[in-house]
Coordinates of C-alpha atoms in Angstrom, one line a residue:
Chain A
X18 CA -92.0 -55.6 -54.4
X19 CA -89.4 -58.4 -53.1
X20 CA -86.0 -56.9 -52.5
X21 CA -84.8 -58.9 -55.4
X22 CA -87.0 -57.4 -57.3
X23 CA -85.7 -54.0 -56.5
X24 CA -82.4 -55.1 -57.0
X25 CA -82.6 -56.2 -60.5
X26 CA -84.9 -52.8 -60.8
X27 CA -81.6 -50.7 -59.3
X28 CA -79.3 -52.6 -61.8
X29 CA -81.1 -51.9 -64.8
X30 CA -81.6 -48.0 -63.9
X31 CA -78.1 -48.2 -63.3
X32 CA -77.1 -49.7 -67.0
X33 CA -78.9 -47.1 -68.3
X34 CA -77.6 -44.3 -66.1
X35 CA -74.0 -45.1 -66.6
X36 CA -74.7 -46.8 -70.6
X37 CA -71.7 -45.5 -71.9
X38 CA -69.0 -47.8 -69.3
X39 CA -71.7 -50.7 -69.4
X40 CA -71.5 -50.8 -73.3
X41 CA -67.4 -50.7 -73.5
X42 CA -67.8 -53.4 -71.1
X43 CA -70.1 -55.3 -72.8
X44 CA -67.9 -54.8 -75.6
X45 CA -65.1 -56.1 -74.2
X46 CA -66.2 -59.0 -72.6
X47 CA -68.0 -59.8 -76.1
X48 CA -64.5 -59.7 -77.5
X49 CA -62.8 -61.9 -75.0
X50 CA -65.4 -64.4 -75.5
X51 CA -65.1 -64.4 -79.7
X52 CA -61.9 -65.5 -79.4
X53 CA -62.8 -68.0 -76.7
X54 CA -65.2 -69.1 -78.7
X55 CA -63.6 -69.1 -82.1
X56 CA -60.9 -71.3 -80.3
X57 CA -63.5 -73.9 -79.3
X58 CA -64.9 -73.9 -82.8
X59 CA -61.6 -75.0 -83.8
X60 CA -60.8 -77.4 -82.1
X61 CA -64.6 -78.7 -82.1
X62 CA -63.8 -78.8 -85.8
X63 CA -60.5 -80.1 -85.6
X64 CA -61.6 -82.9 -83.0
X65 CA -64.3 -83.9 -85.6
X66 CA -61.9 -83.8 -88.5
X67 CA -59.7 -86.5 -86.5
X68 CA -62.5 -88.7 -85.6
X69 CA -63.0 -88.6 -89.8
X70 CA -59.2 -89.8 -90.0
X71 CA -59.9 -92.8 -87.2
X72 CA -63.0 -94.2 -89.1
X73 CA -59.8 -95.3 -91.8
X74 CA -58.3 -97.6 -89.1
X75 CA -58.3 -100.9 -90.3
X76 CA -56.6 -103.8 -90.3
X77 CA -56.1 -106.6 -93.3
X78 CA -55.5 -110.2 -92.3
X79 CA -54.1 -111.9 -95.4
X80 CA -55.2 -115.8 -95.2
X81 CA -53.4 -118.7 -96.1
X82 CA -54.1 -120.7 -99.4
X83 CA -55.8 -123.8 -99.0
X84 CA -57.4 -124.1 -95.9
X85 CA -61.5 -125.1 -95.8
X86 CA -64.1 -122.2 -95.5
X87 CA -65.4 -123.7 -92.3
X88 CA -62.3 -122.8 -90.6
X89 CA -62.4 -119.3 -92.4
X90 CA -65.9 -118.8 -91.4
X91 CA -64.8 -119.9 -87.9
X92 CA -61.6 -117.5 -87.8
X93 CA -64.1 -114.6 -88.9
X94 CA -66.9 -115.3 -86.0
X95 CA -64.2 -115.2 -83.6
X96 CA -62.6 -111.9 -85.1
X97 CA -66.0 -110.8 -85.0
X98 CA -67.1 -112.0 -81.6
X99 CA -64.1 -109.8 -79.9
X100 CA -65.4 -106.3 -78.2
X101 CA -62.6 -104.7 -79.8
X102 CA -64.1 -105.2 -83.5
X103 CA -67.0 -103.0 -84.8
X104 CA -67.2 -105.0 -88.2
X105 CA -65.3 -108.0 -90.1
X106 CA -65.3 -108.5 -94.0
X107 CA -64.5 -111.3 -95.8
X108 CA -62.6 -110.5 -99.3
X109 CA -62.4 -113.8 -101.4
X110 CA -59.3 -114.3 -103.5
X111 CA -61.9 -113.5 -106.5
X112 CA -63.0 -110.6 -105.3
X113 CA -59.5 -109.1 -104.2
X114 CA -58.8 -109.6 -108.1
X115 CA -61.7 -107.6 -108.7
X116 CA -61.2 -105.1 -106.3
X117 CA -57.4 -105.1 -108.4
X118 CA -58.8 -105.0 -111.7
X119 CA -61.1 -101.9 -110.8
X120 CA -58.2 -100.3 -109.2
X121 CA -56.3 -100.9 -112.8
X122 CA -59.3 -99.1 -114.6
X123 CA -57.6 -98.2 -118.2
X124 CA -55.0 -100.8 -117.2
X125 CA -55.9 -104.1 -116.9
X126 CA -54.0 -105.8 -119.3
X127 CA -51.4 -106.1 -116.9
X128 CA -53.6 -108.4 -115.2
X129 CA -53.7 -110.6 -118.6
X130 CA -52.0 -113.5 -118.6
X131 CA -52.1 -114.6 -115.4
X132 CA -52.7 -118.6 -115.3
X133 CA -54.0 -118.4 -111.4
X134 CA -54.9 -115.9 -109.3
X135 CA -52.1 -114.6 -106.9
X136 CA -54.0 -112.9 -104.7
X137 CA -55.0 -114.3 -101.2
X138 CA -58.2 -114.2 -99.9
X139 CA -58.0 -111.9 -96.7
X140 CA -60.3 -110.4 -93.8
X141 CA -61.1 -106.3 -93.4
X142 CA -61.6 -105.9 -89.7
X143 CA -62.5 -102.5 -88.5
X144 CA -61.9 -101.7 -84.6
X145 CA -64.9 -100.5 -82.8
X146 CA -64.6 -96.2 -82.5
X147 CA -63.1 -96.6 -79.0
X148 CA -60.5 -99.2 -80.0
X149 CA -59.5 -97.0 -83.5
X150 CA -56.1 -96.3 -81.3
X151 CA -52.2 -98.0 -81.6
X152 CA -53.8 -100.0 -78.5
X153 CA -56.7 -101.3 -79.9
X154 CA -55.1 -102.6 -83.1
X155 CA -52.8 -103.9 -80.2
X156 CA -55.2 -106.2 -78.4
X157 CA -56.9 -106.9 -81.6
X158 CA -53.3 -108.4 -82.7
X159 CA -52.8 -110.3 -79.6
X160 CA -56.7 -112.0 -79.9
X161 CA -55.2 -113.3 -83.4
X162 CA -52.0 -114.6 -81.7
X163 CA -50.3 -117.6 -84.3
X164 CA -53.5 -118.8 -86.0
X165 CA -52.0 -120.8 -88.7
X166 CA -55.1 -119.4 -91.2
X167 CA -52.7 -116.0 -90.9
X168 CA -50.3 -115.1 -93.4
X169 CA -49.5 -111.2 -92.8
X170 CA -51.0 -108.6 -91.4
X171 CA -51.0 -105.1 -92.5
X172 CA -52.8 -102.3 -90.6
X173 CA -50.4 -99.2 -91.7
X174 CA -48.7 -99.1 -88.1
X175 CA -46.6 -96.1 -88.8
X176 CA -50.0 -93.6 -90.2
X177 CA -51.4 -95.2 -86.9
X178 CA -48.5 -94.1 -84.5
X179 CA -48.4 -91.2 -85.9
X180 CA -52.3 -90.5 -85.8
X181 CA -52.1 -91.2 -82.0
X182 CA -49.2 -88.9 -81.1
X183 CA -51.1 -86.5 -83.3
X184 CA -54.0 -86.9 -81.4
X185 CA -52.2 -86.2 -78.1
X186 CA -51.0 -83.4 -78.9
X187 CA -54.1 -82.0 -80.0
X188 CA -55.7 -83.0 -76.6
X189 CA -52.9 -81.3 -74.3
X190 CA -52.7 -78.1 -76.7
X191 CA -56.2 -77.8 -77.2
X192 CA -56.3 -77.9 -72.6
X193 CA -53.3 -75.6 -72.6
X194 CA -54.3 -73.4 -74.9
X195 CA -57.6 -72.8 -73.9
X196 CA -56.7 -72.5 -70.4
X197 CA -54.4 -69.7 -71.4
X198 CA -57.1 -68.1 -73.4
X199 CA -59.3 -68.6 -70.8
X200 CA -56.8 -66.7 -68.1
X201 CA -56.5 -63.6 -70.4
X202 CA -60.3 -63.4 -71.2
X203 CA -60.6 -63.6 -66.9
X204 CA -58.0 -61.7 -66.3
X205 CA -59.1 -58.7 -69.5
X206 CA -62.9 -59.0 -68.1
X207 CA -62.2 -58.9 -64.3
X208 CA -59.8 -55.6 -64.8
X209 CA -62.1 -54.0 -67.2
X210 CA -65.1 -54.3 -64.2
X211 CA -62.8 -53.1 -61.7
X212 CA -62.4 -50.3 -63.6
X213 CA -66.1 -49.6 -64.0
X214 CA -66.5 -50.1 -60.3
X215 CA -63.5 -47.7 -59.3
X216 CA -65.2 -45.0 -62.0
X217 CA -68.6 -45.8 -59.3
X218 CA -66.6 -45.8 -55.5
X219 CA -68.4 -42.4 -54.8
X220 CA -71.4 -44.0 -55.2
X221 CA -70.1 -46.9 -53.4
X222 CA -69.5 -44.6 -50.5
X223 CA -72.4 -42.3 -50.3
X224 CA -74.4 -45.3 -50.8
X225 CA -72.5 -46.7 -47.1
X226 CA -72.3 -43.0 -45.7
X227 CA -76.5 -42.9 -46.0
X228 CA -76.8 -46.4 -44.1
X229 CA -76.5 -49.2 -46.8
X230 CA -76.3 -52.9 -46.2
X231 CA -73.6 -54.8 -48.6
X232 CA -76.4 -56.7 -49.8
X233 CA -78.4 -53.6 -51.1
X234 CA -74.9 -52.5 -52.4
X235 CA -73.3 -55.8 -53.9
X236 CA -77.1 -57.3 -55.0
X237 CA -77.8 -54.5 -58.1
X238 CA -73.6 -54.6 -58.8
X239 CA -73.7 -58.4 -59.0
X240 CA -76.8 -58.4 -61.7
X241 CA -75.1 -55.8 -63.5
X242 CA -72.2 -58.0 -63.7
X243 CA -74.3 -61.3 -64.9
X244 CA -76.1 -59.0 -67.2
X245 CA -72.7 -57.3 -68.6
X246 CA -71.5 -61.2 -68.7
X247 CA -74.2 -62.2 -70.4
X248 CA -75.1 -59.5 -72.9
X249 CA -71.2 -60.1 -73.7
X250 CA -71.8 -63.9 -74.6
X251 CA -74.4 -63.6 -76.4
X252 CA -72.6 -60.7 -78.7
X253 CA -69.8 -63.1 -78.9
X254 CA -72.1 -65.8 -80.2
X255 CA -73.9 -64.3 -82.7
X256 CA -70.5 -62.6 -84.1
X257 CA -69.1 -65.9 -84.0
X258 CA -72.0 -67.6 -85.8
X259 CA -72.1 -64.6 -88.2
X260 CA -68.2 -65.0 -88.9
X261 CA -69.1 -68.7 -89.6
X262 CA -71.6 -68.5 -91.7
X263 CA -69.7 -66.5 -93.9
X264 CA -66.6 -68.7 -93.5
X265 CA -68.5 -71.7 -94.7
X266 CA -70.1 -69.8 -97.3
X267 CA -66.6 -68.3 -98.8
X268 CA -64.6 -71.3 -98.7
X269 CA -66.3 -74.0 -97.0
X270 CA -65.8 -77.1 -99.9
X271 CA -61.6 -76.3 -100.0
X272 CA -61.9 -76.6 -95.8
X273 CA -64.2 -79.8 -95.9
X274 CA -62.2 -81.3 -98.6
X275 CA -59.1 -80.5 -96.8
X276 CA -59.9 -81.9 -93.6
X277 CA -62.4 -85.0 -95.3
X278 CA -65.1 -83.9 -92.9
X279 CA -69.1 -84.1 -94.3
X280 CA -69.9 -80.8 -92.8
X281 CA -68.2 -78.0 -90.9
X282 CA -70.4 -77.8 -87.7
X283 CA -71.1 -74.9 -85.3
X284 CA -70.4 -75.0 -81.1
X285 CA -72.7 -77.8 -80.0
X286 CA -75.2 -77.1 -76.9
X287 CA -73.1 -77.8 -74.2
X288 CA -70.1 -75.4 -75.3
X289 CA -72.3 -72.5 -76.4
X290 CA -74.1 -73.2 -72.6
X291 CA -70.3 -73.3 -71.6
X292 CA -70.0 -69.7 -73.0
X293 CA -73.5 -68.1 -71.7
X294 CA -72.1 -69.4 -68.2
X295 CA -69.0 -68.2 -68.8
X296 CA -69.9 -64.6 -69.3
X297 CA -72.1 -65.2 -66.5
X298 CA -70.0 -66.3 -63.6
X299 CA -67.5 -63.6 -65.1
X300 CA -69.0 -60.9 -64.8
X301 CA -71.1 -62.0 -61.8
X302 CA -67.9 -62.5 -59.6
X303 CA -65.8 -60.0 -61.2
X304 CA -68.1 -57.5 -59.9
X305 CA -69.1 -58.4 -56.5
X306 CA -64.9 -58.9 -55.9
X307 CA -64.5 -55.3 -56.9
X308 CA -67.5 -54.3 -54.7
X309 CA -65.7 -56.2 -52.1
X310 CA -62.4 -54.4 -52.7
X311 CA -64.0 -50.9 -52.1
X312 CA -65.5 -52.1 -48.5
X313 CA -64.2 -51.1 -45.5
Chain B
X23 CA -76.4 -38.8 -25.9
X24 CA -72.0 -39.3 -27.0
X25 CA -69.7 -40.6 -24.2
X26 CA -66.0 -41.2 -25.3
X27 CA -63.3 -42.6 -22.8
X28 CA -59.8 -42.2 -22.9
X29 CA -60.4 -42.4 -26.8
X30 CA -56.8 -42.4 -29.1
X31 CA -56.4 -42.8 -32.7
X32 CA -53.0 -43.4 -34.2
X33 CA -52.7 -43.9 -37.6
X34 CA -48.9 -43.9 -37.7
X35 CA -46.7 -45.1 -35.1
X36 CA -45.0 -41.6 -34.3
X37 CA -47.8 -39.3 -34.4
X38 CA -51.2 -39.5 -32.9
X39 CA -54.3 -37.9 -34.4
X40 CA -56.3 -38.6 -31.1
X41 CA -55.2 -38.8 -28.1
X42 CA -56.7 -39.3 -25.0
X43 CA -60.4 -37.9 -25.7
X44 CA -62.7 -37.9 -23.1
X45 CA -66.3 -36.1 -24.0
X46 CA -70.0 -36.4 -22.5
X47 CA -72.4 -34.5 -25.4
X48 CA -76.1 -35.0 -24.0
X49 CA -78.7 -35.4 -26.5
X50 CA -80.2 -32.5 -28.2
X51 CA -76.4 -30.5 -27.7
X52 CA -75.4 -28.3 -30.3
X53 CA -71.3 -28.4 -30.3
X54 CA -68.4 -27.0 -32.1
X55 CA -65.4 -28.8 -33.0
X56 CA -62.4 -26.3 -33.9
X57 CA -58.6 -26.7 -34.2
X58 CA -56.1 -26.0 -36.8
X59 CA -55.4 -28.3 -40.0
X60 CA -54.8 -31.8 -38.7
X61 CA -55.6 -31.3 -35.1
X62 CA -58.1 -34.2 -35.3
X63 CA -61.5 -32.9 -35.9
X64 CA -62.2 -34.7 -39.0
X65 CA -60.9 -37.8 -36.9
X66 CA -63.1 -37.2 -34.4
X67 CA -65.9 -37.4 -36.5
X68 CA -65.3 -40.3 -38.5
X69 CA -64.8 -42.2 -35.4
X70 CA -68.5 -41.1 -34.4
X71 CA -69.7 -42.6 -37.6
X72 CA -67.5 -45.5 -37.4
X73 CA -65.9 -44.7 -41.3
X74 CA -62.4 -45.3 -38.5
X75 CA -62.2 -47.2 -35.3
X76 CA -60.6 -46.2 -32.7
X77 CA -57.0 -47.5 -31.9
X78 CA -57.3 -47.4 -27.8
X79 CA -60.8 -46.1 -25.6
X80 CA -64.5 -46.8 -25.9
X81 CA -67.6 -44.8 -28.0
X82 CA -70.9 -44.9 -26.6
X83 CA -73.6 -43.5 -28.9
X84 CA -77.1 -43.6 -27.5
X85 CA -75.3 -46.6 -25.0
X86 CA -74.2 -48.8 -28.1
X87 CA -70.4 -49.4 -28.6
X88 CA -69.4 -48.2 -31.9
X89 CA -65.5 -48.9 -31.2
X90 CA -66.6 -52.6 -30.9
X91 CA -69.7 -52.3 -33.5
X92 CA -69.1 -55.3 -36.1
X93 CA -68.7 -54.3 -40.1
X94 CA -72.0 -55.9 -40.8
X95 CA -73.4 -53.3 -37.7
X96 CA -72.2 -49.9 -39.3
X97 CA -75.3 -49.4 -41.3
X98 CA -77.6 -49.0 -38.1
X99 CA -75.3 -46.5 -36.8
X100 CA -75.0 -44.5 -40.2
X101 CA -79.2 -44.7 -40.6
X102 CA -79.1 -42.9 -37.1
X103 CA -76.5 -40.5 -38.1
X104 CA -77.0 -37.3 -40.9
X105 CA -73.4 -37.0 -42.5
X106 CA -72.4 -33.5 -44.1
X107 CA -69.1 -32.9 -45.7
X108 CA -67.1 -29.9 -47.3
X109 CA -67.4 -31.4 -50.6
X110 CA -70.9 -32.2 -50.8
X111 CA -70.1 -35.5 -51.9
X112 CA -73.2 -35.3 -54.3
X113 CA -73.5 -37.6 -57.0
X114 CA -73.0 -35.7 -60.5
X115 CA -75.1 -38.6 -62.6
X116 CA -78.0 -38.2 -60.4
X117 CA -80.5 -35.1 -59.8
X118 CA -81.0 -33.4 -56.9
X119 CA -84.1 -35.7 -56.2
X120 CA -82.6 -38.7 -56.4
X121 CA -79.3 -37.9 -54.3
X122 CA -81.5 -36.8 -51.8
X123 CA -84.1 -40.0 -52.4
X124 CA -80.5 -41.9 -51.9
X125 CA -81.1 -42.0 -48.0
X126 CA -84.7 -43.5 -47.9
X127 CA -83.8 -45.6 -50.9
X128 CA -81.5 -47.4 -48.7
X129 CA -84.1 -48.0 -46.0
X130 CA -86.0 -50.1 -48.9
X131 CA -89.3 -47.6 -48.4
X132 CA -92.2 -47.4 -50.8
X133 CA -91.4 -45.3 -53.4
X134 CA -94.5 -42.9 -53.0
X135 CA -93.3 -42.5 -49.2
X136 CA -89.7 -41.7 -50.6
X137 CA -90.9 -38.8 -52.5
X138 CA -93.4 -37.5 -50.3
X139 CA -90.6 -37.2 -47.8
X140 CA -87.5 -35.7 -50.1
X141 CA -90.1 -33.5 -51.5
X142 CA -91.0 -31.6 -48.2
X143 CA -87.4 -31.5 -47.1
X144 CA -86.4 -30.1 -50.1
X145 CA -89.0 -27.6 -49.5
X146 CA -88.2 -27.2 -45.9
X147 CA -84.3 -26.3 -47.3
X148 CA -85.7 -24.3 -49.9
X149 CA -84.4 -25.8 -52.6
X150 CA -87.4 -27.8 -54.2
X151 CA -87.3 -25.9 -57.2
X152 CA -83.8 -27.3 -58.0
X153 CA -84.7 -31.2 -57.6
X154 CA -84.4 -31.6 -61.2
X155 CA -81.4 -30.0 -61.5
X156 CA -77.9 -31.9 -61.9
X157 CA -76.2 -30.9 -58.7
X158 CA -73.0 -29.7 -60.5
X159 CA -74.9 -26.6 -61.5
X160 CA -75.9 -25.7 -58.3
X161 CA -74.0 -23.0 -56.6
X162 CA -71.8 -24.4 -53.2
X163 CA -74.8 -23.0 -50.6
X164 CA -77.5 -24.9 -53.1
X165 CA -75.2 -28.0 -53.3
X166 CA -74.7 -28.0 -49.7
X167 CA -78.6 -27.6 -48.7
X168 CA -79.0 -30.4 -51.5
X169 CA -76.3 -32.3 -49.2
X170 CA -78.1 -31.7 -45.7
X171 CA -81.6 -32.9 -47.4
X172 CA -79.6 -35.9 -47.7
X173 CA -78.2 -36.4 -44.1
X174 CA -81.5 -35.2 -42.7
X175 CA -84.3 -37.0 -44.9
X176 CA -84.6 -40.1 -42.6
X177 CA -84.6 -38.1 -39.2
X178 CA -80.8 -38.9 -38.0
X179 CA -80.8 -38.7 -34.1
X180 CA -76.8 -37.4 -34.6
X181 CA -76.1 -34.6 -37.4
X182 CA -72.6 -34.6 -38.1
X183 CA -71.0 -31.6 -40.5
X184 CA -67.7 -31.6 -41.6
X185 CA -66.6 -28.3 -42.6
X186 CA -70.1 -27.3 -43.5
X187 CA -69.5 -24.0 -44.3
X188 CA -65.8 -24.4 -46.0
X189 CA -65.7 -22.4 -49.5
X190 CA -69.0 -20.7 -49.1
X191 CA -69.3 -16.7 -48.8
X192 CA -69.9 -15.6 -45.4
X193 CA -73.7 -14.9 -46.4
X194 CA -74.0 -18.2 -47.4
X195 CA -72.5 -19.9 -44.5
X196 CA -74.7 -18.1 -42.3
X197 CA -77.7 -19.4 -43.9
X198 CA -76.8 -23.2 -44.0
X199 CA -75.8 -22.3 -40.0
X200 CA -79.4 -20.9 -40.0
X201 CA -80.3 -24.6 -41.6
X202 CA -78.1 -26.3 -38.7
X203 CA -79.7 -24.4 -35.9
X204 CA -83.4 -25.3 -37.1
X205 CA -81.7 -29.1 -37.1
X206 CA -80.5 -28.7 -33.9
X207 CA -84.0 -26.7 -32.7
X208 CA -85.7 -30.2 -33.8
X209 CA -84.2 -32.1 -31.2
X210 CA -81.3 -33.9 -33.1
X211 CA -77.6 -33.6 -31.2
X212 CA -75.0 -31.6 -34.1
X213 CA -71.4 -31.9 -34.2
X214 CA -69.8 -29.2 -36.9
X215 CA -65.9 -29.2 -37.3
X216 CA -64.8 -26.1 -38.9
X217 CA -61.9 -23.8 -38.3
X218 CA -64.3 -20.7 -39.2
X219 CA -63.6 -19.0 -35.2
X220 CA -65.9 -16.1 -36.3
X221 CA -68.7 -17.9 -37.0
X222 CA -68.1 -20.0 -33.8
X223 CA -67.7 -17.0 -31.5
X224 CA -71.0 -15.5 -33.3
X225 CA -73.1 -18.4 -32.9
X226 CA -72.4 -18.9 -29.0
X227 CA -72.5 -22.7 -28.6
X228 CA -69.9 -25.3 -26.6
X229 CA -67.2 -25.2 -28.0
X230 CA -64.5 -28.5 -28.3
X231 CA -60.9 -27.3 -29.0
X232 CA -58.6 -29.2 -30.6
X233 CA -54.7 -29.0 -30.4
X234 CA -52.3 -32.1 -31.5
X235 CA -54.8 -34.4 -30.8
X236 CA -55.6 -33.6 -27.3
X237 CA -58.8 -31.5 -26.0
X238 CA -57.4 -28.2 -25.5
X239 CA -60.2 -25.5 -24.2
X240 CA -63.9 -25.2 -23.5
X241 CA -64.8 -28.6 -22.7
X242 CA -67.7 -29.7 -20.5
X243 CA -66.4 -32.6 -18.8

């Protein structure tokens, strides 16, 4: 049998032989990690909740009256030839009194009597996603310059400041606040392995008494750590994915409706990974530096 | 064979627990280290199985330098040396088997040699009826036998006993000394600190003497 082999052999006898510590471990680390976790779903949520609120950035280029459709059709290309645009819509002046009129539904007699149309035929341009920012509506401002075709242009720029510094916000909370999370859940796993390995520093020194290497000592510790780590994480997960199934079930239309999103979604792959390696390296390290604290 | 020159220990600046120590133990020697409380034997010891270095001096054990043996070294010296202390130092979540099984466990043996070999020095002890036993509810001579299993199981060269016989009745102090002697009869070179005179004086070996540190008495240069 390879020495790893034995190793991981030791560490499991020694789960079992000291099962009461290992599961209070377990159970902490498990706890440490929900909240991690629950934080990330959060903000995962929050993050696609926002990109929802982006998608509404648009602007409206009101044309002048007057001016041939080839230079319309030519002022559109360009729009839409710009790396900042996604998409470009021309609204006729007809249709922007239809568009009106359905808006009126139950009230369109105050459209009645109107001897022309008012309205001014205009262009929807939506920024491509990465441009849906105050600076993308920017640049997309300065590729329309003075073109005499433009009459005004409206693209809500107060909703869109306010969006962005919304958005920053988010970002730097969401960073500081799961660092700080992240520090306690460390900081709560490390002690709480420390403390299992202080309850074991007789072994740890009849083990070196009888003629040990610190690679047959620290081997078995550090799998019981990964294993701790990862039994943990995986507790976490399926508590968290419980706790959101249940969530969605309870009162998921009044959260979707309140935040506009299609679906509520669960971690994706790369933060549940993020989780499994958390409680990994964790408990891993935690418990080879306590080893290392008992050495002489 | 043990040679220590001009060996000191100081683990505070004002008072020495060595000082001075020069000692020649051939192999196969059966010695005594006495002295009152804090007169250094325990020091001595520990600086034979390198658990402390020595501030000043040089230990030679079977020609190796322990005082300059690196940290990643000490397990070669400590799979020579059999270690017994005053409180056992048995662990309470293992059986006798296993603590003894601890010592070959170490050496990364096959498991069917491991308990060939703790079973027929638990028999050679006398104690191989107890192996399934928790140690805790062993009386001290049992727990101490179960402890001398373990320092002997992988054939130390060195047996080192740290007040063996401390808190056992004198009947059972004589026997683990009876245990000792058989050790010693074997060929491996014992150490035993204890303060127990009587026993010392009964069992008629060299004797090192202890005082504030210093050899005092009944030393072979």
């Amino acid at each position: 049998m390879s020495k790893l082999a034995a190793s991981i052999l030791r560490a499991l006898s020694n789960l079992r032989q000291n099962w009461l510590i290992s599961s209070i471990t377990v159970g902490i680390i498990s706890v440490c990690l929900f909240l991690v976790g629950g934080y990330l779903l959060l903000t995962h949520n929050l993050k696609e909740a926002v990109t929802t609120f982006k998608t509404e950035v648009r602007l409206t280029v009101y044309l002048r009256d007057g001016f041939p459709q080839k230079d319309v059709d030519a002022f559109q290309d360009r729009m839409a030839s710009l790396p900042e645009v996604h998409s470009v819509a021309f609204i006729s002046k007809d249709q922007a009194l239809e568009d009106l009129g359905a808006m009126l539904a139950g009230n369109q007699n105050l459209l009645e009597g109107l001897e022309s149309n008012p309205l001014p035929a205009s262009l929807r341009i939506i920024p491509s996603p990465e441009h849906r920012s105050i600076e993308g509506v920017n640049s997309i401002l300065a590729a329309i310059g003075d073109d005499p075709l433009v009459e005004e242009i409206v693209y809500g720029k107060e909703w869109l400041d306010r969006l962005d510094k919304v958005l920053a916000i988010l970002e730097i909370g969401s960073i500081a606040l799961g660092l700080a999370l992240s520090l306690a859940a460390v900081f709560i796993i490390s002690n709480t392995i420390k403390i299992t390995v202080m309850a074991r520093k007789d072994e740890l020194e009849i083990m070196r008494l009888v003629g040990a290497t610190e690679g047959f000592i620290r081997i078995p510790f550090l799998v019981e750590g990964i294993l701790q780590g990862v039994a943990g994480a995986v507790l976490s997960l399926v508590l968290l994915f419980g706790l959101f199934q249940v969530l969605v079930q309870r009162s998921g239309p009044a959260l979707l409706s309140t935040f506009r999103l299609d679906t509520l979604s669960f971690l994706p792959h790369p933060l549940i990974g993020l989780i499994l390696l958390g409680g990994m390296v964790i408990g891993g390290l935690g418990s080879l530096a306590s080893v290392g604290r008992h050495s002489r | 064979m043990i040679q220590l020159f001009h060996v000191s220990k100081w683990y505070q600046k004002e008072v020495p627990a060595l000082q001075d120590i020069n000692l020649h133990i051939p192999k196969g020697d059966f010695v005594f280290v006495t002295g009152a409380s804090g007169a250094g034997k325990s020091t001595l010891l520990k600086l034979l199985f390198a658990e402390e270095r020595p501030t000043n001096g040089q230990i030679l054990v079977h020609g190796r330098n322990i005082a300059r043996l690196p940290f990643s070294r000490i397990h070669t010296l400590r799979r020579e040396t059999g270690i017994v202390f005053q409180d056992f130092k048995l662990l309470p979540n293992r059986n006798v088997f296993q603590n003894v099984a601890l010592s070959l466990e170490v050496l990364s043996l096959p498991q069917r040699d491991i308990s060939r070999r703790v079973w027929l020095m638990l028999q050679r002890l006398g104690i191989q009826h107890k192996m399934r036993a928790n140690p805790l509810t062993l009386s001290g001579g049992e727990q101490q036998r179960v402890a001398i299993a373990r320092a002997l199981v992988n054939d130390p060269v060195i047996f080192l006993a740290d007040e063996p016989t401390g808190g056992l009745d004198h009947e059972a102090s004589m026997k683990i000394m009876e245990v000792i002697t058989d050790v010693n009869a074997r060929g491996t070179t014992v150490l035993v600190a204890t303060h127990n005179l009587e026993m010392v004086r009964s069992m008629g070996r060299r004797v090192i003497h202890l005082e504030g540190g210093r050899i005092a008495q009944g030393v072979a240069p």
